[in-house]
CSV table of C-alpha atoms and ligand atoms in Angstrom, one decimal:
chain,number,residue,atom,x,y,z
A,209,MET,CA,-8.7,-19.8,14.2
A,210,SER,CA,-5.2,-19.1,13.0
A,211,LYS,CA,-4.9,-18.2,9.3
A,212,THR,CA,-2.2,-16.9,7.0
A,213,LEU,CA,-3.5,-14.0,4.9
A,214,LEU,CA,-1.8,-12.2,2.0
A,215,ILE,CA,-2.6,-8.5,1.7
A,216,THR,CA,-1.4,-7.0,-1.6
A,217,GLY,CA,-0.7,-3.2,-1.8
A,218,GLY,CA,-0.5,-3.0,2.0
A,219,ALA,CA,2.0,-0.1,1.8
A,220,GLY,CA,-0.5,2.1,0.0
A,221,PHE,CA,-3.3,4.3,1.3
A,222,ILE,CA,-6.2,1.9,1.9
A,223,GLY,CA,-4.0,-1.2,2.1
A,224,SER,CA,-2.0,0.2,5.1
A,225,HIS,CA,-5.3,0.8,7.0
A,226,VAL,CA,-6.4,-2.7,6.2
A,227,ALA,CA,-3.1,-4.3,7.2
A,228,ARG,CA,-3.2,-2.4,10.5
A,229,LEU,CA,-6.7,-3.5,11.3
A,230,PHE,CA,-6.0,-7.1,10.5
A,231,VAL,CA,-2.6,-7.3,12.3
A,232,THR,CA,-3.9,-5.7,15.5
A,233,LYS,CA,-7.4,-7.1,15.6
A,234,TYR,CA,-6.4,-10.7,14.7
A,235,PRO,CA,-3.1,-11.4,16.6
A,236,ASP,CA,-3.5,-15.2,15.7
A,237,TYR,CA,-3.5,-14.4,12.0
A,238,LYS,CA,-0.2,-14.2,10.2
A,239,ILE,CA,-0.4,-11.2,7.8
A,240,VAL,CA,2.0,-11.1,4.8
A,241,ASN,CA,2.0,-7.7,3.1
A,242,LEU,CA,3.2,-7.9,-0.5
A,243,ASP,CA,4.0,-4.6,-2.1
A,244,ALA,CA,6.2,-3.4,-5.0
A,245,LEU,CA,6.7,0.0,-3.3
A,246,THR,CA,5.9,2.0,-6.4
A,247,TYR,CA,5.7,5.8,-5.9
A,248,ALA,CA,2.4,5.1,-4.0
A,249,GLY,CA,3.8,2.6,-1.6
A,250,ASN,CA,5.1,4.0,1.6
A,251,LEU,CA,6.4,1.8,4.5
A,252,GLU,CA,6.3,4.8,6.8
A,253,ASN,CA,2.5,4.2,6.8
A,254,LEU,CA,3.2,1.0,8.7
A,255,LYS,CA,5.8,2.0,11.2
A,256,ASP,CA,3.6,1.3,14.2
A,257,ILE,CA,2.9,-2.3,13.2
A,258,GLU,CA,6.1,-3.4,11.4
A,259,GLN,CA,7.7,-5.0,14.6
A,260,LEU,CA,4.6,-7.0,15.5
A,261,PRO,CA,5.3,-10.8,15.4
A,262,ASN,CA,2.3,-11.6,13.2
A,263,TYR,CA,3.3,-9.1,10.4
A,264,THR,CA,5.7,-9.7,7.5
A,265,PHE,CA,6.6,-7.4,4.6
A,266,VAL,CA,7.6,-8.8,1.3
A,267,LYS,CA,8.8,-6.5,-1.5
A,268,ALA,CA,7.5,-8.1,-4.7
A,269,ASP,CA,5.7,-7.1,-7.9
A,270,ILE,CA,2.5,-8.8,-8.8
A,271,THR,CA,3.3,-8.6,-12.5
A,272,ASP,CA,6.1,-11.1,-11.7
A,273,ALA,CA,4.2,-14.4,-12.0
A,274,SER,CA,7.0,-16.6,-10.7
A,275,ALA,CA,7.6,-14.4,-7.6
A,276,VAL,CA,3.9,-14.5,-6.9
A,277,THR,CA,3.7,-18.3,-7.3
A,278,ALA,CA,6.8,-18.8,-5.1
A,279,LEU,CA,5.2,-16.7,-2.3
A,280,PHE,CA,2.0,-18.8,-2.5
A,281,GLU,CA,4.0,-22.0,-2.3
A,282,GLN,CA,6.0,-20.7,0.6
A,283,TYR,CA,3.1,-19.4,2.7
A,284,ARG,CA,0.2,-21.6,1.5
A,285,PHE,CA,-2.2,-18.6,2.2
A,286,ASP,CA,-5.7,-19.3,3.5
A,287,GLY,CA,-6.9,-16.0,2.0
A,288,VAL,CA,-5.9,-13.0,-0.2
A,289,ILE,CA,-7.1,-9.4,0.2
A,290,HIS,CA,-6.0,-7.9,-3.1
A,291,LEU,CA,-5.6,-4.1,-3.1
A,292,ALA,CA,-2.3,-3.6,-5.1
A,293,ALA,CA,-3.1,-1.5,-8.1
A,294,GLU,CA,-2.2,1.6,-10.0
A,295,SER,CA,-4.9,3.8,-8.7
A,296,HIS,CA,-4.8,7.4,-10.0
A,297,VAL,CA,-7.1,8.3,-12.9
A,298,ASP,CA,-4.9,11.1,-14.2
A,299,ARG,CA,-1.8,8.9,-14.3
A,300,SER,CA,-3.9,6.3,-16.3
A,301,ILE,CA,-4.5,9.0,-18.9
A,302,THR,CA,-0.8,9.7,-19.4
A,303,ASP,CA,0.5,6.1,-18.9
A,304,PRO,CA,-2.2,3.5,-19.4
A,305,ASN,CA,0.2,0.6,-19.8
A,306,ALA,CA,1.3,0.4,-16.2
A,307,PHE,CA,-2.4,0.1,-15.3
A,308,LEU,CA,-3.0,-2.7,-17.7
A,309,GLN,CA,0.0,-4.6,-16.5
A,310,THR,CA,-0.6,-4.3,-12.8
A,311,ASN,CA,-4.3,-4.1,-12.5
A,312,ILE,CA,-5.1,-6.8,-15.1
A,313,MET,CA,-2.1,-9.1,-15.5
A,314,GLY,CA,-1.1,-8.7,-11.8
A,315,THR,CA,-4.5,-9.8,-10.7
A,316,ALA,CA,-4.4,-12.7,-13.2
A,317,ASN,CA,-1.0,-13.8,-11.7
A,318,LEU,CA,-2.5,-13.8,-8.2
A,319,LEU,CA,-5.5,-15.8,-9.4
A,320,ASN,CA,-3.3,-18.3,-11.1
A,321,ALA,CA,-1.2,-18.8,-8.1
A,322,ALA,CA,-4.2,-19.2,-5.8
A,323,ARG,CA,-5.8,-21.6,-8.2
A,324,SER,CA,-2.7,-23.7,-8.4
A,325,VAL,CA,-2.0,-23.8,-4.6
A,326,TRP,CA,-5.6,-24.2,-3.6
A,327,LYS,CA,-6.6,-26.8,-6.2
A,328,ASP,CA,-6.9,-29.7,-3.9
A,329,ASP,CA,-8.4,-27.9,-1.0
A,330,ILE,CA,-10.5,-24.8,-1.5
A,331,GLY,CA,-12.3,-25.3,1.9
A,332,GLY,CA,-12.2,-22.0,3.9
A,333,LYS,CA,-10.2,-20.2,1.2
A,334,ARG,CA,-11.1,-16.8,-0.1
A,335,PHE,CA,-9.8,-14.4,-2.8
A,336,TYR,CA,-11.1,-10.9,-1.9
A,337,HIS,CA,-10.7,-8.5,-4.8
A,338,VAL,CA,-10.9,-4.8,-3.8
A,339,SER,CA,-12.4,-2.7,-6.6
A,340,THR,CA,-13.9,0.7,-7.3
A,341,ASP,CA,-17.3,2.2,-8.1
A,342,GLU,CA,-15.7,3.7,-11.2
A,343,VAL,CA,-16.2,0.4,-13.1
A,344,TYR,CA,-19.9,1.4,-13.4
A,345,GLY,CA,-19.1,4.5,-15.4
A,346,SER,CA,-20.8,7.9,-15.0
A,347,LEU,CA,-24.3,8.7,-13.7
A,348,GLY,CA,-26.6,11.6,-14.7
A,349,GLU,CA,-28.1,13.8,-12.0
A,350,THR,CA,-30.1,11.1,-10.4
A,351,GLY,CA,-29.8,7.4,-9.7
A,352,TYR,CA,-27.3,5.2,-7.9
A,353,PHE,CA,-24.9,2.4,-8.7
A,354,THR,CA,-26.2,-0.9,-7.4
A,355,GLU,CA,-24.5,-4.3,-7.6
A,356,ALA,CA,-26.6,-5.0,-10.7
A,357,THR,CA,-25.6,-1.8,-12.6
A,358,PRO,CA,-23.9,-2.8,-15.9
A,359,TYR,CA,-20.2,-2.1,-16.2
A,360,ASP,CA,-19.4,1.0,-18.3
A,361,PRO,CA,-15.8,2.1,-17.4
A,362,GLN,CA,-14.6,5.3,-19.1
A,363,SER,CA,-11.0,5.8,-18.1
A,364,PRO,CA,-8.0,3.5,-18.6
A,365,TYR,CA,-7.9,3.1,-14.8
A,366,SER,CA,-11.6,2.1,-14.5
A,367,ALA,CA,-11.4,-0.1,-17.6
A,368,SER,CA,-8.4,-2.0,-16.0
A,369,LYS,CA,-10.2,-2.4,-12.7
A,370,ALA,CA,-13.4,-3.6,-14.6
A,371,SER,CA,-11.3,-6.1,-16.5
A,372,SER,CA,-9.8,-7.5,-13.3
A,373,ASP,CA,-13.3,-7.8,-11.7
A,374,HIS,CA,-14.5,-9.8,-14.8
A,375,ILE,CA,-11.4,-12.0,-14.6
A,376,VAL,CA,-12.0,-12.7,-10.9
A,377,ARG,CA,-15.6,-13.7,-11.6
A,378,ALA,CA,-14.6,-15.8,-14.5
A,379,TYR,CA,-12.1,-17.8,-12.3
A,380,GLY,CA,-14.9,-18.2,-9.8
A,381,ASN,CA,-17.3,-19.5,-12.4
A,382,THR,CA,-14.9,-21.6,-14.3
A,383,TYR,CA,-12.5,-23.0,-11.7
A,384,LYS,CA,-14.8,-22.6,-8.6
A,385,LEU,CA,-12.2,-20.3,-7.1
A,386,PRO,CA,-13.9,-18.9,-3.9
A,387,PHE,CA,-14.0,-15.1,-4.3
A,388,VAL,CA,-15.8,-11.9,-3.2
A,389,ILE,CA,-15.6,-8.5,-4.7
A,390,THR,CA,-16.3,-5.0,-3.3
A,391,ASN,CA,-16.7,-1.8,-5.3
A,392,CYS,CA,-16.1,1.2,-3.1
A,393,SER,CA,-16.5,5.0,-3.6
A,394,ASN,CA,-13.9,7.7,-3.2
A,395,ASN,CA,-11.9,7.2,0.0
A,396,TYR,CA,-10.3,10.0,2.1
A,397,GLY,CA,-8.3,10.0,5.3
A,398,PRO,CA,-4.8,9.7,6.7
A,399,ASN,CA,-1.9,8.5,4.5
A,400,GLN,CA,-3.4,9.2,1.1
A,401,PHE,CA,-0.8,10.1,-1.5
A,402,PRO,CA,-1.1,13.9,-2.2
A,403,GLU,CA,-2.0,13.5,-5.8
A,404,LYS,CA,-5.6,12.8,-4.9
A,405,LEU,CA,-8.0,15.7,-4.3
A,406,LEU,CA,-8.2,16.0,-0.6
A,407,PRO,CA,-4.5,15.5,0.5
A,408,LEU,CA,-3.3,17.6,-2.5
A,409,PHE,CA,-5.6,20.5,-1.6
A,410,ILE,CA,-4.8,20.3,2.2
A,411,ASN,CA,-1.1,20.4,1.3
A,412,ASN,CA,-1.6,23.3,-1.1
A,413,ILE,CA,-3.6,25.3,1.4
A,414,ARG,CA,-0.9,24.8,3.9
A,415,HIS,CA,1.6,26.3,1.5
A,416,HIS,CA,-0.7,29.0,0.1
A,417,LYS,CA,-0.5,27.3,-3.3
A,418,PRO,CA,-3.4,27.4,-5.9
A,419,LEU,CA,-6.1,24.7,-5.7
A,420,PRO,CA,-6.6,23.4,-9.2
A,421,VAL,CA,-10.3,22.6,-9.7
A,422,TYR,CA,-10.9,20.7,-12.9
A,423,GLY,CA,-13.5,22.1,-15.4
A,424,ASP,CA,-16.4,23.8,-13.7
A,425,GLY,CA,-16.0,21.9,-10.5
A,426,LYS,CA,-19.5,20.5,-10.8
A,427,TYR,CA,-18.5,16.8,-10.7
A,428,THR,CA,-19.9,14.7,-8.0
A,429,ARG,CA,-18.3,12.0,-5.9
A,430,ASP,CA,-19.4,9.9,-2.9
A,431,TRP,CA,-16.8,10.1,-0.1
A,432,LEU,CA,-16.0,7.4,2.5
A,433,TYR,CA,-13.6,7.7,5.5
A,434,VAL,CA,-10.8,5.1,4.8
A,435,ILE,CA,-11.1,3.5,8.2
A,436,ASP,CA,-14.7,2.7,7.4
A,437,HIS,CA,-13.6,1.1,4.2
A,438,ALA,CA,-11.1,-1.1,6.1
A,439,ARG,CA,-14.0,-2.0,8.6
A,440,ALA,CA,-16.1,-3.0,5.6
A,441,ILE,CA,-13.3,-5.2,4.2
A,442,ASP,CA,-13.0,-7.0,7.5
A,443,ILE,CA,-16.7,-7.7,7.6
A,444,VAL,CA,-16.9,-8.8,4.0
A,445,TYR,CA,-13.8,-11.0,4.3
A,446,HIS,CA,-15.3,-12.8,7.2
A,447,GLU,CA,-19.0,-12.7,6.6
A,448,GLY,CA,-19.6,-11.9,2.9
A,449,LYS,CA,-21.2,-14.6,0.8
A,450,ASN,CA,-19.0,-16.5,-1.7
A,451,ALA,CA,-19.1,-15.2,-5.3
A,452,GLU,CA,-21.0,-12.0,-4.2
A,453,THR,CA,-20.4,-8.4,-4.9
A,454,TYR,CA,-21.0,-5.7,-2.3
A,455,ASN,CA,-21.0,-1.9,-3.0
A,456,ILE,CA,-19.4,0.2,-0.3
A,457,GLY,CA,-20.1,3.9,0.0
A,458,GLY,CA,-20.5,6.8,2.4
A,459,PHE,CA,-24.1,7.8,1.6
A,460,ASN,CA,-22.3,11.1,1.2
A,461,GLU,CA,-22.3,12.9,-2.2
A,462,TRP,CA,-20.5,16.2,-2.8
A,463,GLN,CA,-19.9,18.3,-5.8
A,464,ASN,CA,-16.2,19.0,-6.0
A,465,ILE,CA,-16.5,22.7,-5.7
A,466,ALA,CA,-18.8,22.5,-2.6
A,467,LEU,CA,-16.3,20.0,-1.0
A,468,VAL,CA,-13.4,22.3,-1.8
A,469,LYS,CA,-15.1,25.3,-0.3
A,470,LEU,CA,-16.0,23.3,2.9
A,471,LEU,CA,-12.3,22.2,3.1
A,472,CYS,CA,-11.1,25.8,2.7
A,473,HIS,CA,-13.5,26.9,5.5
A,474,LYS,CA,-12.3,24.2,7.9
A,475,MET,CA,-8.6,24.8,7.1
A,476,ASP,CA,-9.0,28.5,7.7
A,477,GLU,CA,-10.4,27.7,11.1
A,478,LYS,CA,-7.7,25.1,12.0
A,479,LEU,CA,-4.9,27.3,10.8
A,480,GLY,CA,-6.2,30.4,12.4
A,481,ARG,CA,-6.5,32.2,9.1
A,482,GLU,CA,-9.1,34.8,8.4
A,483,ALA,CA,-12.3,33.3,7.0
A,484,GLY,CA,-12.3,33.3,3.2
A,485,THR,CA,-8.4,33.2,2.9
A,486,SER,CA,-8.1,29.7,1.5
A,487,GLU,CA,-11.0,30.1,-1.0
A,488,GLN,CA,-9.0,32.7,-2.8
A,489,LEU,CA,-6.6,29.9,-3.8
A,490,ILE,CA,-9.3,28.2,-5.9
A,491,THR,CA,-8.2,28.2,-9.5
A,492,TYR,CA,-10.3,26.6,-12.3
A,493,VAL,CA,-8.0,24.6,-14.6
A,494,LYS,CA,-8.4,22.6,-17.8
A,495,ASP,CA,-10.7,19.6,-17.3
A,496,ARG,CA,-9.6,16.0,-17.1
A,497,PRO,CA,-10.2,14.3,-20.5
A,498,GLY,CA,-13.3,12.0,-20.3
A,499,HIS,CA,-14.1,13.2,-16.7
A,500,ASP,CA,-16.9,11.1,-15.2
A,501,LYS,CA,-19.7,13.5,-14.1
A,502,ARG,CA,-21.2,11.7,-11.1
A,503,TYR,CA,-20.6,8.7,-9.0
A,504,ALA,CA,-23.1,7.7,-6.3
A,505,ILE,CA,-23.2,4.4,-4.5
A,506,ASP,CA,-26.2,2.5,-3.2
A,507,ALA,CA,-24.6,0.7,-0.2
A,508,ASN,CA,-27.8,-0.8,1.1
A,509,LYS,CA,-26.8,-4.4,0.4
A,510,ILE,CA,-23.8,-4.4,2.7
A,511,LYS,CA,-25.8,-2.4,5.2
A,512,ASN,CA,-28.8,-4.7,5.3
A,513,GLU,CA,-27.1,-8.1,4.8
A,514,LEU,CA,-23.9,-7.6,6.8
A,515,GLY,CA,-24.8,-4.8,9.2
A,516,TRP,CA,-22.0,-2.4,8.0
A,517,SER,CA,-22.5,1.3,8.0
A,518,PRO,CA,-20.1,4.3,8.2
A,519,SER,CA,-18.9,4.9,11.8
A,520,VAL,CA,-18.2,8.6,11.3
A,521,THR,CA,-20.1,11.5,9.7
A,522,PHE,CA,-18.4,13.4,6.9
A,523,GLU,CA,-18.0,16.4,9.2
A,524,GLU,CA,-16.1,14.2,11.7
A,525,GLY,CA,-14.1,12.3,9.1
A,526,LEU,CA,-13.0,15.5,7.4
A,527,GLY,CA,-12.0,17.1,10.7
A,528,LEU,CA,-10.0,14.0,11.7
A,529,THR,CA,-8.3,14.0,8.2
A,530,ILE,CA,-7.3,17.6,8.3
A,531,ASP,CA,-6.0,17.2,11.9
A,532,TRP,CA,-4.0,14.1,10.8
A,533,TYR,CA,-2.2,16.0,7.9
A,534,LEU,CA,-1.5,19.0,10.1
A,535,ALA,CA,-0.1,16.8,12.8
A,536,ASN,CA,1.9,14.7,10.4
A,537,GLN,CA,3.6,17.4,8.3
A,538,GLU,CA,6.8,15.3,8.3
A,539,TRP,CA,4.9,12.5,6.5
A,540,LEU,CA,3.6,15.0,3.9
A,541,ASP,CA,7.1,16.6,3.5
A,542,HIS,CA,8.7,13.1,3.1
A,543,VAL,CA,6.1,12.2,0.5
A,544,THR,CA,6.3,15.4,-1.5
A,545,SER,CA,10.2,15.5,-1.4
A,546,GLY,CA,10.5,11.7,-2.2
A,547,ASP,CA,12.3,11.0,1.0
A,548,TYR,CA,9.8,8.3,2.0
A,549,GLN,CA,11.4,6.1,-0.7
A,550,LYS,CA,14.6,5.9,1.3
A,551,TYR,CA,12.8,4.3,4.2
A,552,TYR,CA,12.9,0.8,2.8
A,553,GLU,CA,16.7,0.9,2.3
A,554,GLN,CA,17.2,2.3,5.9
A,555,GLN,CA,14.8,-0.2,7.4
A,556,TYR,CA,15.4,-3.4,5.4
A,557,THR,CA,18.9,-3.4,4.0
B,67,LIG,P1,-2.6,3.4,-3.6
B,67,LIG,O1,-2.1,3.9,-5.0
B,67,LIG,O2,-2.4,4.4,-2.5
B,67,LIG,O3,-1.7,2.1,-3.2
B,67,LIG,C1,-1.5,1.1,-4.1
B,67,LIG,C2,-0.4,0.2,-3.5
B,67,LIG,O4,-0.2,-0.9,-4.5
B,67,LIG,C3,0.9,0.9,-3.3
B,67,LIG,O5,1.4,0.5,-2.1
B,67,LIG,C4,1.8,0.3,-4.4
B,67,LIG,O6,3.2,0.3,-4.1
B,67,LIG,C5,1.2,-1.0,-4.7
B,67,LIG,N1,1.4,-1.5,-6.0
B,67,LIG,C6,1.2,-0.9,-7.2
B,67,LIG,N2,1.6,-1.7,-8.2
B,67,LIG,C7,2.0,-2.8,-7.7
B,67,LIG,C8,2.6,-4.0,-8.3
B,67,LIG,N3,2.7,-4.1,-9.6
B,67,LIG,N4,2.9,-5.0,-7.4
B,67,LIG,C9,2.8,-4.9,-6.1
B,67,LIG,N5,2.3,-3.8,-5.5
B,67,LIG,C10,1.9,-2.7,-6.3
B,67,LIG,O7,-4.0,2.9,-3.8
B,67,LIG,P2,-5.3,3.0,-2.8
B,67,LIG,O8,-6.0,4.3,-3.0
B,67,LIG,O9,-4.9,2.6,-1.5
B,67,LIG,O10,-6.2,1.9,-3.5
B,67,LIG,C11,-6.1,0.5,-3.1
B,67,LIG,C12,-7.1,-0.3,-3.9
B,67,LIG,O11,-8.4,0.1,-3.6
B,67,LIG,C13,-6.9,-0.3,-5.4
B,67,LIG,O12,-7.2,-1.6,-5.9
B,67,LIG,C14,-8.0,0.7,-5.8
B,67,LIG,O13,-8.4,0.4,-7.1
B,67,LIG,C15,-9.1,0.4,-4.8
B,67,LIG,N6,-10.0,1.6,-4.5
B,67,LIG,C16,-9.4,2.8,-4.2
B,67,LIG,C17,-10.3,3.8,-3.9
B,67,LIG,C18,-9.8,5.2,-3.5
B,67,LIG,O14,-10.6,6.1,-3.3
B,67,LIG,N7,-8.5,5.4,-3.3
B,67,LIG,C19,-11.7,3.6,-4.0
B,67,LIG,C20,-12.2,2.4,-4.3
B,67,LIG,C21,-11.3,1.3,-4.6
B,68,LIG,P1,-9.5,12.1,-7.4
B,68,LIG,O1,-9.1,12.3,-6.0
B,68,LIG,O2,-8.4,12.0,-8.5
B,68,LIG,O3,-10.4,10.8,-7.5
B,68,LIG,P2,-11.3,10.1,-8.7
B,68,LIG,O4,-10.9,10.8,-10.0
B,68,LIG,O5,-10.8,8.7,-8.7
B,68,LIG,O6,-12.7,10.4,-8.4
B,68,LIG,O7,-10.5,13.2,-7.9
B,68,LIG,C1,-11.7,13.5,-7.2
B,68,LIG,C2,-12.5,14.5,-8.0
B,68,LIG,O8,-11.7,15.8,-7.9
B,68,LIG,C3,-12.6,14.2,-9.5
B,68,LIG,O9,-13.8,14.7,-10.0
B,68,LIG,C4,-11.4,15.0,-10.1
B,68,LIG,C5,-11.3,16.2,-9.2
B,68,LIG,N1,-10.0,16.8,-9.1
B,68,LIG,C6,-9.8,18.2,-9.3
B,68,LIG,O10,-10.8,19.0,-9.6
B,68,LIG,N2,-8.5,18.7,-9.2
B,68,LIG,C7,-7.5,17.9,-8.8
B,68,LIG,O11,-6.3,18.4,-8.8
B,68,LIG,C8,-7.7,16.5,-8.6
B,68,LIG,C9,-6.5,15.6,-8.2
B,68,LIG,C10,-9.0,16.0,-8.7
């Protein structure tokens, strides 16, 4: 059945994979990608789909309530997949306000617009809020985050995402706005902005630059290949139960230092460097303030209820990721030089 869907943040890392999946898998859906093109938004991520007839890009800021409402009135969306956010913890420590504005008020603006346009007909509508496992706080050495774990966010980023999750649930409870939320673990894969661990370190290894490991490196994250996150979003959007939360994770925990050593080993192989060369770049640096010790997701609900599970092993996903960055050095060079920000002007003006 034909639908018009709004994807927010579709020029970012995860959003671009979600947009590509929906535009190509559902040619009868009209996909509108709303993105403000902050430093993290890169239309070069979408070059392969931008000419497709069921895809439209709109440059707009979700903190602009009237622009958001006007877009809802123009397109009368059937559904929203909301990914737009400020997403980097370190930036949230230096500039929390941008996170509060976009992640909290931006989400509220989308909810208000959906509520107002859908008020007479919520049948078949869905507001899908994409969130993070970081809302649950930090684990000790054992245990997992489940959907019932109480929220305990520790950084301005995770607190802003937790706030937005609460607001989405409140609109569902109070105004019967149909919603679903997913909380996902750390994503990796093609098109990730090289401020996050894996693309930053891949780029640094490529240029023989130091690999800045925070603190003692004994922090643990669960890693999921981004395309598997996009697949999960597709399944939850279409089959998830109204007003439910689903945790998404890779069943794949790594201590940072072990992950970095594995990356160094694989990069030496791929670059034809002598084994052990890249490990010499590891440099322990000052820790991140309030650094969460361990995240680990129990993703059994989405696995058992909706039949989703990761399609690639970590070994495969990491190999594909390294190959992508090595094959797309121009993308990395444009991002690190800032040239990607000229793409919008060249393409759209
Ligand atoms: P990203 O930083 O790569 O992309 C964010 C996108 O949002 C960019 O295109 C940016 O231009 C856009 N954006 C930012 N502020 C905006 C605004 N005010 N108005 C409109 N657009 C705006 O982020 P990502 O890693 O792709 O994350 C996407 C979503 O997934 C976020 O909501 C994040 O919290 C969530 N998430 C990310 C991860 C992860 O590991 N990256 C894990 C779990 C959940
Ligand atoms: P990051 O990719 O920023 O994701 P998040 O903080 O959302 O989990 O970082 C992943 C882990 O890697 C986290 O424990 C912080 C650590 N890290 C470093 O040790 N050095 C770095 O330069 C970066 C960016 C992250």
